Coordinates of C-alpha atoms and ligand atoms in Angstrom, one line a residue:
X24 CA -14.3 -40.9 8.3
X25 CA -17.3 -43.4 7.9
X26 CA -20.2 -40.8 6.9
X27 CA -23.7 -42.3 6.9
X28 CA -26.5 -41.5 4.4
X29 CA -29.9 -41.4 5.1
X30 CA -31.6 -40.1 1.6
X31 CA -34.6 -37.4 1.8
X32 CA -37.5 -39.1 0.3
X33 CA -39.3 -35.9 -0.3
X34 CA -36.6 -34.0 -2.1
X35 CA -37.8 -30.6 -2.9
X36 CA -38.3 -28.7 -6.0
X37 CA -35.1 -26.7 -7.3
X38 CA -36.1 -23.0 -6.4
X39 CA -36.1 -20.6 -9.6
X40 CA -37.0 -17.3 -8.7
X41 CA -35.2 -15.2 -6.6
X42 CA -33.2 -16.4 -3.9
X43 CA -32.6 -13.8 -1.8
X44 CA -30.0 -15.0 1.6
X45 CA -30.5 -17.8 4.1
X46 CA -34.0 -18.8 3.3
X47 CA -33.8 -21.7 0.8
X48 CA -31.8 -24.6 2.4
X49 CA -31.2 -27.7 0.6
X50 CA -32.4 -31.4 0.9
X51 CA -30.6 -32.6 3.8
X52 CA -27.7 -32.1 6.6
X53 CA -25.5 -33.2 7.9
X54 CA -24.7 -34.0 11.9
X55 CA -21.8 -35.6 14.1
X56 CA -21.7 -35.3 18.0
X57 CA -18.9 -35.7 20.7
X58 CA -18.4 -36.6 23.9
X59 CA -15.4 -37.0 25.9
X60 CA -16.0 -41.9 25.6
X61 CA -16.4 -41.4 21.7
X62 CA -14.9 -38.4 20.6
X63 CA -17.0 -37.2 17.8
X64 CA -19.2 -40.2 16.7
X65 CA -22.3 -40.9 14.6
X66 CA -21.3 -38.6 11.2
X67 CA -24.1 -39.0 8.9
X68 CA -26.2 -36.9 6.3
X69 CA -29.7 -36.6 7.0
X70 CA -32.8 -34.8 5.7
X71 CA -33.0 -31.3 6.2
X72 CA -35.4 -31.2 9.2
X73 CA -36.0 -29.1 13.0
X74 CA -33.8 -31.2 15.4
X75 CA -34.3 -31.6 19.5
X76 CA -32.2 -30.5 22.1
X77 CA -32.4 -30.5 25.8
X78 CA -34.0 -27.2 27.8
X79 CA -31.1 -26.9 29.3
X80 CA -28.4 -27.0 26.7
X81 CA -25.2 -25.3 26.9
X82 CA -25.8 -23.4 24.0
X83 CA -29.1 -21.5 24.8
X84 CA -27.8 -20.1 27.9
X85 CA -23.9 -20.2 27.9
X86 CA -23.9 -19.0 24.3
X87 CA -21.4 -21.7 23.1
X88 CA -21.8 -21.4 19.4
X89 CA -19.3 -21.3 16.8
X90 CA -20.0 -21.3 12.9
X91 CA -18.3 -20.8 9.5
X92 CA -19.5 -19.5 6.0
X93 CA -18.2 -20.3 2.9
X94 CA -19.2 -20.8 -0.7
X95 CA -19.8 -23.6 -3.4
X96 CA -19.6 -21.8 -7.2
X97 CA -20.7 -23.6 -10.4
X98 CA -18.3 -22.6 -13.2
X99 CA -19.2 -22.2 -16.7
X100 CA -18.3 -26.5 -17.3
X101 CA -20.7 -26.9 -14.9
X102 CA -18.3 -28.0 -12.4
X103 CA -18.9 -27.5 -9.0
X104 CA -16.0 -26.0 -6.4
X105 CA -14.8 -24.3 -3.0
X106 CA -12.9 -21.3 -2.2
X107 CA -10.0 -22.3 0.5
X108 CA -12.3 -24.6 2.4
X109 CA -9.2 -25.3 4.4
X110 CA -8.7 -22.0 6.2
X111 CA -12.0 -22.3 6.8
X112 CA -11.7 -25.4 8.2
X113 CA -8.6 -24.8 11.0
X114 CA -10.4 -20.9 11.5
X115 CA -12.8 -23.2 13.2
X116 CA -10.6 -25.3 15.2
X117 CA -9.5 -21.6 16.6
X118 CA -12.5 -20.3 17.4
X119 CA -13.3 -24.0 19.0
X120 CA -10.4 -23.6 21.3
X121 CA -10.9 -20.1 22.3
X122 CA -14.8 -21.5 23.2
X123 CA -13.9 -24.1 24.7
X124 CA -15.6 -26.7 22.3
X125 CA -13.7 -29.8 21.2
X126 CA -11.2 -30.0 18.1
X127 CA -11.9 -31.4 14.9
X128 CA -9.2 -33.4 13.1
X129 CA -8.5 -30.7 10.1
X130 CA -8.6 -33.6 7.4
X131 CA -11.6 -35.3 9.0
X132 CA -12.9 -31.4 8.9
X133 CA -12.1 -31.3 5.2
X134 CA -13.3 -34.6 4.1
X135 CA -16.8 -34.6 5.8
X136 CA -17.5 -30.3 4.4
X137 CA -16.5 -32.2 0.7
X138 CA -18.7 -35.5 1.3
X139 CA -21.9 -33.1 2.2
X140 CA -21.5 -30.5 -0.4
X141 CA -20.6 -33.2 -3.0
X142 CA -23.9 -34.5 -1.9
X143 CA -25.8 -31.3 -2.2
X144 CA -24.6 -30.0 -4.8
X145 CA -27.1 -30.0 -7.4
X146 CA -28.4 -27.6 -5.5
X147 CA -25.8 -25.0 -6.7
X148 CA -27.2 -22.3 -8.9
X149 CA -25.5 -20.7 -11.7
X150 CA -27.1 -17.2 -12.9
X151 CA -24.4 -15.4 -12.8
X152 CA -22.9 -14.1 -9.1
X153 CA -25.6 -16.3 -7.0
X154 CA -23.5 -19.6 -5.0
X155 CA -24.4 -22.5 -2.9
X156 CA -23.7 -20.9 0.6
X157 CA -22.4 -23.4 3.2
X158 CA -23.0 -23.2 6.7
X159 CA -21.1 -25.5 9.0
X160 CA -21.4 -24.8 13.3
X161 CA -21.2 -26.4 16.7
X162 CA -22.8 -26.1 19.6
X163 CA -22.5 -27.3 23.1
X164 CA -24.8 -29.7 24.0
X165 CA -24.6 -30.5 27.5
X166 CA -27.9 -31.2 29.6
X167 CA -27.0 -29.1 32.7
X168 CA -26.9 -25.7 33.7
X169 CA -23.8 -26.0 35.4
X170 CA -20.8 -23.9 34.0
X171 CA -17.6 -24.9 33.0
X172 CA -16.3 -26.0 29.1
X173 CA -18.6 -28.2 27.6
X174 CA -18.2 -32.0 27.4
X175 CA -21.1 -33.0 24.8
X176 CA -21.3 -31.4 21.7
X177 CA -22.6 -31.1 17.8
X178 CA -21.5 -30.3 14.7
X179 CA -23.3 -29.9 11.6
X180 CA -23.2 -28.2 8.0
X181 CA -26.4 -26.9 6.4
X182 CA -26.5 -25.3 2.8
X183 CA -28.4 -22.7 0.9
X184 CA -28.3 -21.5 -2.3
X185 CA -28.1 -18.1 -2.4
X186 CA -28.8 -14.9 -4.8
X187 CA -26.1 -12.5 -5.8
X188 CA -25.5 -10.0 -3.1
X189 CA -25.5 -7.3 -5.6
X190 CA -28.8 -8.2 -6.9
X191 CA -29.1 -3.7 -7.2
X192 CA -25.4 -4.1 -9.2
X193 CA -22.2 -4.0 -7.6
X194 CA -22.8 -0.4 -5.5
X195 CA -20.8 1.8 -2.6
X196 CA -22.1 1.9 0.6
X197 CA -22.3 4.3 3.5
X198 CA -20.6 3.4 6.3
X199 CA -20.9 5.3 10.0
X200 CA -18.6 5.5 12.1
X201 CA -19.4 3.8 15.3
X202 CA -18.2 5.4 18.6
X203 CA -20.7 3.8 21.8
X204 CA -20.9 0.2 20.8
X205 CA -17.5 -2.2 20.5
X206 CA -17.7 -5.6 18.8
X207 CA -15.1 -7.0 20.4
X208 CA -12.5 -6.4 22.8
X209 CA -8.4 -7.8 23.2
X210 CA -8.8 -11.3 25.0
X211 CA -12.0 -11.2 24.2
X212 CA -13.7 -13.6 21.0
X213 CA -13.4 -10.8 18.4
X214 CA -11.2 -13.7 16.1
X215 CA -13.3 -16.4 17.2
X216 CA -16.1 -16.6 14.6
X217 CA -18.2 -17.7 17.2
X218 CA -22.7 -16.2 17.2
X219 CA -22.3 -14.2 20.4
X220 CA -20.1 -11.5 18.7
X221 CA -22.9 -11.2 16.3
X222 CA -25.6 -11.0 19.0
X223 CA -23.4 -8.2 20.8
X224 CA -22.9 -6.1 17.6
X225 CA -26.6 -6.0 15.9
X226 CA -28.2 -3.0 18.3
X227 CA -25.0 -0.5 16.3
X228 CA -25.8 -2.1 12.6
X229 CA -29.8 -1.4 13.4
X230 CA -29.2 2.0 14.4
X231 CA -26.7 3.0 11.5
X232 CA -29.3 1.4 9.2
X233 CA -32.1 3.6 10.8
X234 CA -29.5 6.7 10.0
X235 CA -29.7 5.0 6.4
X236 CA -25.9 3.5 6.7
X237 CA -25.2 -0.2 5.7
X238 CA -23.6 -0.6 8.4
X239 CA -20.7 0.4 11.0
X240 CA -16.8 0.8 11.3
X241 CA -15.5 -0.7 14.4
X242 CA -13.2 1.0 16.7
X243 CA -11.4 -1.3 18.7
X244 CA -12.5 -1.5 22.7
X245 CA -9.7 -0.2 25.2
X246 CA -9.4 3.4 23.4
X247 CA -11.6 3.6 20.9
X248 CA -9.2 4.6 18.3
X249 CA -8.1 1.9 16.5
X250 CA -9.6 0.6 13.2
X251 CA -10.9 -2.9 13.5
X252 CA -13.9 -4.2 11.1
X253 CA -16.8 -2.6 8.7
X254 CA -20.3 -4.6 10.4
X255 CA -18.8 -8.5 10.0
X256 CA -16.2 -7.7 7.1
X257 CA -12.5 -6.9 7.1
X258 CA -11.8 -3.5 5.8
X259 CA -8.9 -2.0 3.8
X260 CA -7.9 1.7 2.6
X261 CA -5.6 2.3 0.1
X262 CA -4.2 6.2 1.7
X263 CA -1.6 7.7 -1.2
X264 CA 0.0 4.6 -2.5
X265 CA -0.8 2.1 0.3
X266 CA -2.8 0.1 0.7
X267 CA -4.1 -0.2 4.9
X268 CA -5.9 -3.2 6.6
X269 CA -5.7 -3.2 10.2
X270 CA -3.8 -5.7 11.5
X271 CA -5.0 -8.5 13.3
X272 CA -4.2 -7.7 17.3
X273 CA -6.9 -10.6 18.6
X274 CA -10.0 -8.4 18.7
X275 CA -10.5 -8.6 14.5
X276 CA -11.9 -11.4 12.4
X277 CA -9.0 -13.1 10.6
X278 CA -11.0 -13.2 7.4
X279 CA -9.8 -15.2 4.5
X280 CA -10.9 -12.5 2.1
X281 CA -9.3 -10.4 3.9
X282 CA -5.7 -13.1 3.6
X283 CA -6.8 -13.1 -0.3
X284 CA -6.8 -9.4 -0.9
X285 CA -3.6 -9.1 0.4
X286 CA -1.5 -11.8 -1.3
X287 CA -2.9 -10.7 -4.4
X288 CA -2.3 -7.2 -4.2
X289 CA 1.2 -8.1 -2.7
X290 CA 1.4 -10.5 -6.0
X291 CA 0.7 -8.0 -7.5
X292 CA 3.2 -5.1 -6.5
X293 CA 1.3 -3.1 -4.0
X294 CA 2.3 -1.8 -1.2
X295 CA 0.0 -3.3 1.7
X296 CA 0.5 -3.0 5.4
X297 CA -1.0 -4.9 8.3
X298 CA -0.9 -2.1 11.0
X299 CA -2.6 -0.5 13.9
X300 CA -4.8 2.4 12.2
X301 CA -6.2 4.9 13.7
X302 CA -8.9 7.2 13.6
X303 CA -7.5 10.1 13.4
X304 CA -5.1 9.4 11.0
X305 CA -8.0 7.9 8.6
X306 CA -9.8 12.0 9.5
X307 CA -6.6 13.0 8.0
X308 CA -6.5 11.2 5.1
X309 CA -10.0 11.8 4.7
X310 CA -10.2 15.9 5.1
X311 CA -6.6 15.8 2.9
X312 CA -7.8 13.9 0.2
X313 CA -5.6 11.6 0.7
X314 CA -8.1 8.5 1.5
X315 CA -8.4 7.2 -2.2
X316 CA -10.3 4.3 -1.6
X317 CA -12.0 2.1 1.4
X318 CA -13.8 -1.1 1.2
X319 CA -15.3 -4.2 3.4
X320 CA -14.2 -7.9 2.4
X321 CA -15.7 -10.7 3.4
X322 CA -17.5 -14.3 1.9
X323 CA -20.6 -13.5 1.3
X324 CA -19.8 -9.7 -0.4
X325 CA -16.2 -10.7 -1.4
X326 CA -15.3 -6.5 -1.6
X327 CA -17.9 -4.2 -0.8
X328 CA -16.8 -0.4 -2.2
X329 CA -17.5 2.4 0.8
X330 CA -18.5 5.3 -0.9
X331 CA -19.2 7.5 2.0
X332 CA -18.0 7.3 5.9
X333 CA -20.6 9.2 8.4
X334 CA -17.8 10.6 11.5
X335 CA -19.6 12.4 14.6
X336 CA -21.8 13.5 12.4
X337 CA -19.6 14.9 9.2
X338 CA -20.2 13.1 6.2
X339 CA -17.2 12.2 4.1
X340 CA -17.2 10.9 0.8
X341 CA -15.1 8.9 -0.9
X342 CA -13.6 8.8 -4.5
X343 CA -16.7 11.3 -5.1
X344 CA -18.8 7.9 -4.1
X345 CA -17.7 6.6 -6.7
X346 CA -16.4 2.6 -6.5
X347 CA -12.2 2.8 -6.9
X348 CA -10.0 1.4 -9.3
X349 CA -8.6 -0.9 -6.9
X350 CA -11.3 -2.1 -4.5
X351 CA -13.1 -2.9 -8.7
X352 CA -9.8 -4.6 -9.6
X353 CA -10.1 -6.9 -6.4
X354 CA -13.6 -7.6 -6.7
X355 CA -12.7 -8.7 -10.6
X356 CA -10.2 -10.6 -9.7
X357 CA -11.3 -12.5 -6.9
X358 CA -14.8 -13.4 -8.4
X359 CA -12.9 -14.5 -11.8
X360 CA -11.1 -17.1 -9.8
X361 CA -13.9 -18.4 -7.3
X362 CA -16.1 -19.0 -10.9
X363 CA -13.2 -20.4 -12.1
X364 CA -13.3 -18.0 -14.6
X365 CA -9.4 -17.0 -14.5
X366 CA -6.2 -19.3 -13.4
X367 CA -6.3 -20.4 -10.3
X368 CA -2.0 -19.8 -10.1
X369 CA -2.5 -19.5 -6.2
X370 CA -4.1 -22.6 -5.5
X371 CA -6.9 -21.2 -3.8
X372 CA -9.5 -22.9 -5.6
X373 CA -11.0 -26.5 -4.1
X374 CA -12.7 -28.6 -7.1
X375 CA -15.3 -31.2 -5.7
Ligands
PLP423 C1 -17.1 -13.9 8.9 C2 -16.5 -12.7 9.1 C3 -15.6 -11.5 8.3 C4 -14.9 -12.3 6.6 O1 -14.6 -13.2 6.9 P1 -14.3 -13.9 5.5 O2 -13.7 -15.4 6.0 O3 -13.7 -13.4 4.3 O4 -15.8 -14.7 5.0 C5 -14.7 -10.5 8.7 N1 -15.1 -10.3 10.2 C6 -16.2 -11.1 10.8 C7 -16.9 -10.3 12.0 C8 -16.5 -11.9 10.7 O5 -18.1 -12.7 10.7

């Protein structure tokens, strides 16, 4: 890959106070263009700033946009590492295929990601729980209102130093089971990480928040019966001695944290099932005190304990609203590997 670099001549001060999430950006961004004649070309690291696109650009009208989210972690020895970046690269190509956006050779994509993050790595904060959040994204950029698969596309990466997700401590959240809106349907774009899925799921999340809940638990779009995800995270339950997570039927986003939780728990001898889980089965488990733990999992939170579910106006506490043992264990193991505090026997970390 030939990546040109234009250095930012007015670099910003590195932030010192609270970082929050997605508010501060590093001094550079990666940009690369696609058209059918030239393929991907003009790979460049340039100063961070506004971009200019045509008012008829496909992304603005027909939502041709996909993205990824991953983090760089500063280890105690000062080095910076990523977590399973090739998984993000592969998922991005799967998302691109679904939205008729062009593929990027996976080795090229990993090389680009590594080159960009290495260039920006000084922005990786070192306070406990903080990370450099990395956001690759691609959009259709044809300058026409005609509706067909895009010809021109743009791929970019931006990066943002991010505060700890658990600013106020690692605490269980309350979740509302959503029985009106759906996030995705089989045959749709549920398995693709695309902006449109987020646009369509914001309303339910906002409504839940107004009622004092952090997020919603999504049911499948056909029968409103099977558990799918929680907000923009995958979800897992401990029912008796079985750990259950909904199987990937096409409407569920294949999370890398989900995959890592499954692999980690299986390696430790837990019984883990990826299967259909109906709301009736979950309800039975709740009323019979079989539902011991529930948690969401995703890159942002790693693991998010669920302390209460609200279903049709009835509140069901889980584990007395406290963090469960497996939940805590998963959080501790994953974060130790991600920050390089524990030996990575899985080969998940990728040092810059
Ligand atoms: C990104 C995302 C997840 C979590 O995936 P990770 O790879 O673990 O970060 C889960 N659900 C949705 C809808 C997502 O967009």
